[in-house]
């Protein structure tokens, strides 16, 4: 099949690369010429400057120029296309609704080019990015407005998690395809022939609106599950001494019906999807006058979870933040990524600055550079108090407390680093329960405050 992928962000590039592996002729289109040049080079260093996903650069290197082509000229690649996948950024507006500015602009460009094509063969425009229920219909109107003939619209949401996107794109648990016409289902069946009639992969054909809704319900369900553990499990561990949260998790998730994923209590879930999608679904349901109590609770628990350890430090460990130096370890929203979108660390650092800390010493193995764009001192003068370090040890030195905000494996060795770098009294705030040997820290006079457990100070060892 001849496939066009419009938008070479994290979703589009992974999709284009994996489709090219299956022998389709894939043209990845983006209006950012720098990206196009970087990807066309097939060189890992250049590709990973934009999208750093394990295994991705390797596929591009293998298929570029054979099955995979990059272009910023839509006209030059449009003839003969069977499917055009729209993989565009859909950021949130302040009120939670989805901003379709980039999406609409790309749809207009595609419509104009389609109107002028000569081949006249059936082409299906497929939404891959997460878009509000009804967007495929909206796309249909845009394309119709340009008198394009013989086209269909479809919704085919992606369910990839960052860090494992390539593996998941090669072996998804399900492929959801929503179309209006048999001809369009047929085209997508050929695009995804390796997944149709698969023994394990569920290939689900439905309406475009259902496919759009599946994505929102899936992501809100996952966030609700995390919020359930953070809002119920963690709170039990924090308020009843002698309740061990890890054993609680094991005992509950021993039931096959209850998932282990999501039961790891944390200082909130971040990333490009969860917060944005639940906010969008709340907005969509409110627009049709539906009560959204449950979704609001999931969202609020998650947002509060990001910063409440700082409040607990004040009330439970009598810690004073004013004029102190705090180390923050783990800036990205999870390990193995430099993605800062909706990362808990943003709320943590803003809250620390709001409490009048003198310095924030930060470290992340991958995200220091992307964090500098988020904490831009020209946007907020307080961000000048943030200092970036190349190791956890350097960030911890000369600090009065540390906040662990992501689940990078190296933080498991943090107690040793702390003991060597700073003497007690010292407060460790563990948002990810990354320090298994915390009891040794307490024995040596440090204080330890973790999600899911009562505060432990030398006075209150429990
Ligand atoms: C997520 C969904 O998993 C994916 O299906 C969807 O398509 C996009 O959003 P991603 O954002 O890449 O993927 O991250 P994921 O690995 O799911 O983690 C999301 C957040 O939840 C992270 O901050 C993670 O640390 C946190 N998390 C995850 C927990 O706090 N506890 C857990 O038990 C699991």
Short mmCIF file of C-alpha atoms in Angstrom, two decimals, residues 6-207:
data_model
loop_
_atom_site.label_atom_id
_atom_site.label_comp_id
_atom_site.label_asym_id
_atom_site.label_seq_id
_atom_site.Cartn_x
_atom_site.Cartn_y
_atom_site.Cartn_z
CA UNK A 6 1.26 13.45 8.20
CA UNK A 7 3.13 14.61 11.30
CA UNK A 8 6.43 13.06 12.36
CA UNK A 9 6.17 13.41 16.13
CA UNK A 10 6.45 10.46 18.42
CA UNK A 11 3.24 8.78 17.17
CA UNK A 12 3.71 9.49 13.45
CA UNK A 13 7.35 8.54 13.22
CA UNK A 14 6.87 5.22 15.03
CA UNK A 15 3.85 4.41 12.86
CA UNK A 16 5.66 5.32 9.62
CA UNK A 17 8.73 3.28 10.57
CA UNK A 18 6.80 0.16 11.58
CA UNK A 19 4.56 0.32 8.46
CA UNK A 20 7.69 0.51 6.29
CA UNK A 21 9.02 -2.63 8.01
CA UNK A 22 5.95 -4.46 6.74
CA UNK A 23 6.81 -3.55 3.18
CA UNK A 24 4.41 -0.66 2.60
CA UNK A 25 5.64 2.32 0.65
CA UNK A 26 5.53 4.98 3.34
CA UNK A 27 5.91 8.73 2.94
CA UNK A 28 6.27 10.61 6.20
CA UNK A 29 5.34 14.25 5.78
CA UNK A 30 6.07 17.19 8.05
CA UNK A 31 6.26 20.91 7.40
CA UNK A 32 9.37 21.17 9.60
CA UNK A 33 12.19 20.81 7.07
CA UNK A 34 14.82 20.33 9.80
CA UNK A 35 13.02 17.24 11.04
CA UNK A 36 12.66 15.89 7.51
CA UNK A 37 16.40 16.31 6.88
CA UNK A 38 17.30 14.68 10.20
CA UNK A 39 15.06 11.65 9.58
CA UNK A 40 16.11 11.26 5.90
CA UNK A 41 19.74 11.02 7.03
CA UNK A 42 18.97 7.68 8.70
CA UNK A 43 21.50 8.61 11.40
CA UNK A 44 20.54 7.77 14.96
CA UNK A 45 22.04 10.90 16.58
CA UNK A 46 20.03 13.17 14.29
CA UNK A 47 16.78 11.20 14.54
CA UNK A 48 16.97 10.92 18.33
CA UNK A 49 17.28 14.67 18.72
CA UNK A 50 13.58 14.75 17.84
CA UNK A 51 12.17 11.37 18.81
CA UNK A 52 14.18 9.17 21.15
CA UNK A 53 12.41 5.83 21.25
CA UNK A 54 14.27 2.52 21.68
CA UNK A 55 14.67 0.67 18.36
CA UNK A 56 13.21 3.43 16.21
CA UNK A 57 16.38 4.84 14.63
CA UNK A 58 17.46 1.30 13.74
CA UNK A 59 14.30 0.68 11.68
CA UNK A 60 14.59 4.04 9.93
CA UNK A 61 18.22 3.33 9.05
CA UNK A 62 17.19 0.00 7.48
CA UNK A 63 14.17 1.16 5.50
CA UNK A 64 14.87 4.78 4.54
CA UNK A 65 15.17 5.16 0.78
CA UNK A 66 13.71 1.65 0.24
CA UNK A 67 10.28 1.65 1.81
CA UNK A 68 10.40 4.81 3.88
CA UNK A 69 10.65 8.33 2.47
CA UNK A 70 10.48 11.74 4.12
CA UNK A 71 9.09 14.86 2.51
CA UNK A 72 7.84 18.33 3.31
CA UNK A 73 6.10 18.59 -0.06
CA UNK A 74 2.68 17.01 0.13
CA UNK A 75 1.92 17.60 -3.57
CA UNK A 76 4.93 15.58 -4.64
CA UNK A 77 3.83 12.46 -2.73
CA UNK A 78 0.03 12.49 -2.86
CA UNK A 79 -0.61 10.62 -6.15
CA UNK A 80 -1.60 7.00 -5.64
CA UNK A 81 -1.94 7.22 -1.85
CA UNK A 82 -4.25 4.59 -0.30
CA UNK A 83 -4.25 5.94 3.24
CA UNK A 84 -3.22 9.21 4.86
CA UNK A 85 -2.63 8.96 8.62
CA UNK A 86 -3.00 12.17 10.59
CA UNK A 87 -0.60 12.15 13.53
CA UNK A 88 -0.67 15.77 14.61
CA UNK A 89 -0.24 17.46 17.96
CA UNK A 90 -3.58 18.07 19.72
CA UNK A 91 -2.57 20.06 22.83
CA UNK A 92 -5.04 21.03 25.53
CA UNK A 93 -6.60 24.47 25.84
CA UNK A 94 -6.74 26.07 29.27
CA UNK A 95 -10.34 24.92 29.81
CA UNK A 96 -9.39 21.28 29.07
CA UNK A 97 -10.84 21.21 25.55
CA UNK A 98 -8.63 19.97 22.73
CA UNK A 99 -6.86 22.51 20.57
CA UNK A 100 -7.36 21.45 16.94
CA UNK A 101 -5.48 24.35 15.35
CA UNK A 102 -2.59 22.21 14.00
CA UNK A 103 -4.99 19.44 13.09
CA UNK A 104 -7.34 21.71 11.13
CA UNK A 105 -4.46 23.45 9.36
CA UNK A 106 -3.02 20.11 8.22
CA UNK A 107 -6.48 18.86 7.17
CA UNK A 108 -6.97 21.99 5.05
CA UNK A 109 -3.56 21.50 3.37
CA UNK A 110 -4.29 17.84 2.67
CA UNK A 111 -7.76 18.66 1.32
CA UNK A 112 -6.36 21.22 -1.12
CA UNK A 113 -3.76 18.80 -2.44
CA UNK A 114 -6.28 15.94 -2.66
CA UNK A 115 -8.64 18.12 -4.68
CA UNK A 116 -5.98 18.49 -7.35
CA UNK A 117 -4.82 14.87 -7.55
CA UNK A 118 -5.21 13.04 -10.84
CA UNK A 119 -5.47 9.36 -9.94
CA UNK A 120 -9.00 9.47 -8.52
CA UNK A 121 -8.49 6.24 -6.55
CA UNK A 122 -10.12 5.79 -3.16
CA UNK A 123 -8.15 7.28 -0.33
CA UNK A 124 -8.91 7.03 3.38
CA UNK A 125 -7.92 9.74 5.85
CA UNK A 126 -7.18 8.18 9.19
CA UNK A 127 -6.99 9.95 12.57
CA UNK A 128 -4.30 8.39 14.67
CA UNK A 129 -3.83 11.14 17.23
CA UNK A 130 -6.25 11.37 20.17
CA UNK A 131 -9.05 13.65 19.05
CA UNK A 132 -12.47 14.42 20.55
CA UNK A 133 -15.40 12.18 19.69
CA UNK A 134 -16.79 13.49 16.40
CA UNK A 135 -13.49 14.69 14.91
CA UNK A 136 -13.53 12.19 12.03
CA UNK A 137 -16.91 13.67 11.10
CA UNK A 138 -15.43 17.16 11.35
CA UNK A 139 -12.54 16.06 9.10
CA UNK A 140 -15.05 14.72 6.59
CA UNK A 141 -16.65 18.19 6.40
CA UNK A 142 -13.26 19.89 5.84
CA UNK A 143 -12.36 17.51 3.01
CA UNK A 144 -15.84 17.73 1.47
CA UNK A 145 -15.53 21.52 1.55
CA UNK A 146 -12.74 21.23 -1.02
CA UNK A 147 -14.80 19.03 -3.38
CA UNK A 148 -12.50 16.05 -2.99
CA UNK A 149 -13.88 12.89 -4.60
CA UNK A 150 -13.68 9.26 -3.61
CA UNK A 151 -12.42 9.55 -0.04
CA UNK A 152 -13.35 8.13 3.35
CA UNK A 153 -12.51 9.08 6.91
CA UNK A 154 -11.49 6.73 9.71
CA UNK A 155 -10.40 6.69 13.31
CA UNK A 156 -7.56 4.38 14.28
CA UNK A 157 -6.26 5.49 17.69
CA UNK A 158 -2.81 4.54 18.90
CA UNK A 159 -2.28 3.06 22.36
CA UNK A 160 1.50 3.18 22.58
CA UNK A 161 3.33 3.93 25.81
CA UNK A 162 6.58 5.84 25.50
CA UNK A 163 9.74 3.80 25.89
CA UNK A 164 8.14 0.64 24.47
CA UNK A 165 6.40 2.19 21.47
CA UNK A 166 8.26 0.23 18.78
CA UNK A 167 7.69 -3.13 20.46
CA UNK A 168 4.03 -2.31 20.98
CA UNK A 169 3.55 -1.06 17.41
CA UNK A 170 4.98 -4.34 16.12
CA UNK A 171 2.85 -6.42 18.48
CA UNK A 172 -0.13 -4.39 19.68
CA UNK A 173 -2.72 -5.93 21.98
CA UNK A 174 -5.45 -4.53 19.76
CA UNK A 175 -5.98 -2.58 16.56
CA UNK A 176 -9.13 -0.44 16.57
CA UNK A 177 -10.43 0.73 13.22
CA UNK A 178 -13.54 2.92 12.88
CA UNK A 179 -14.88 3.53 9.35
CA UNK A 180 -18.16 4.34 7.58
CA UNK A 181 -17.67 2.28 4.42
CA UNK A 182 -16.70 -1.27 3.54
CA UNK A 183 -14.14 0.06 1.02
CA UNK A 184 -12.31 1.89 3.80
CA UNK A 185 -12.31 -1.12 6.13
CA UNK A 186 -10.76 -3.09 3.24
CA UNK A 187 -7.98 -0.55 2.74
CA UNK A 188 -7.11 -0.59 6.45
CA UNK A 189 -7.26 -4.40 6.52
CA UNK A 190 -4.54 -4.39 3.88
CA UNK A 191 -2.49 -1.79 5.75
CA UNK A 192 -2.69 -3.94 8.89
CA UNK A 193 -2.77 -7.35 7.20
CA UNK A 194 -0.19 -8.70 9.69
CA UNK A 195 -2.62 -8.06 12.55
CA UNK A 196 -5.88 -9.28 10.98
CA UNK A 197 -6.92 -12.82 12.04
CA UNK A 198 -4.01 -12.92 14.45
CA UNK A 199 -4.17 -15.49 17.25
CA UNK A 200 -3.54 -12.95 19.98
CA UNK A 201 -4.14 -9.45 18.58
CA UNK A 202 -7.74 -8.25 18.66
CA UNK A 203 -8.63 -6.53 15.40
CA UNK A 204 -11.74 -4.47 16.13
CA UNK A 205 -13.85 -2.86 13.40
CA UNK A 206 -16.39 -0.27 14.49
CA UNK A 207 -17.70 3.24 13.78
#
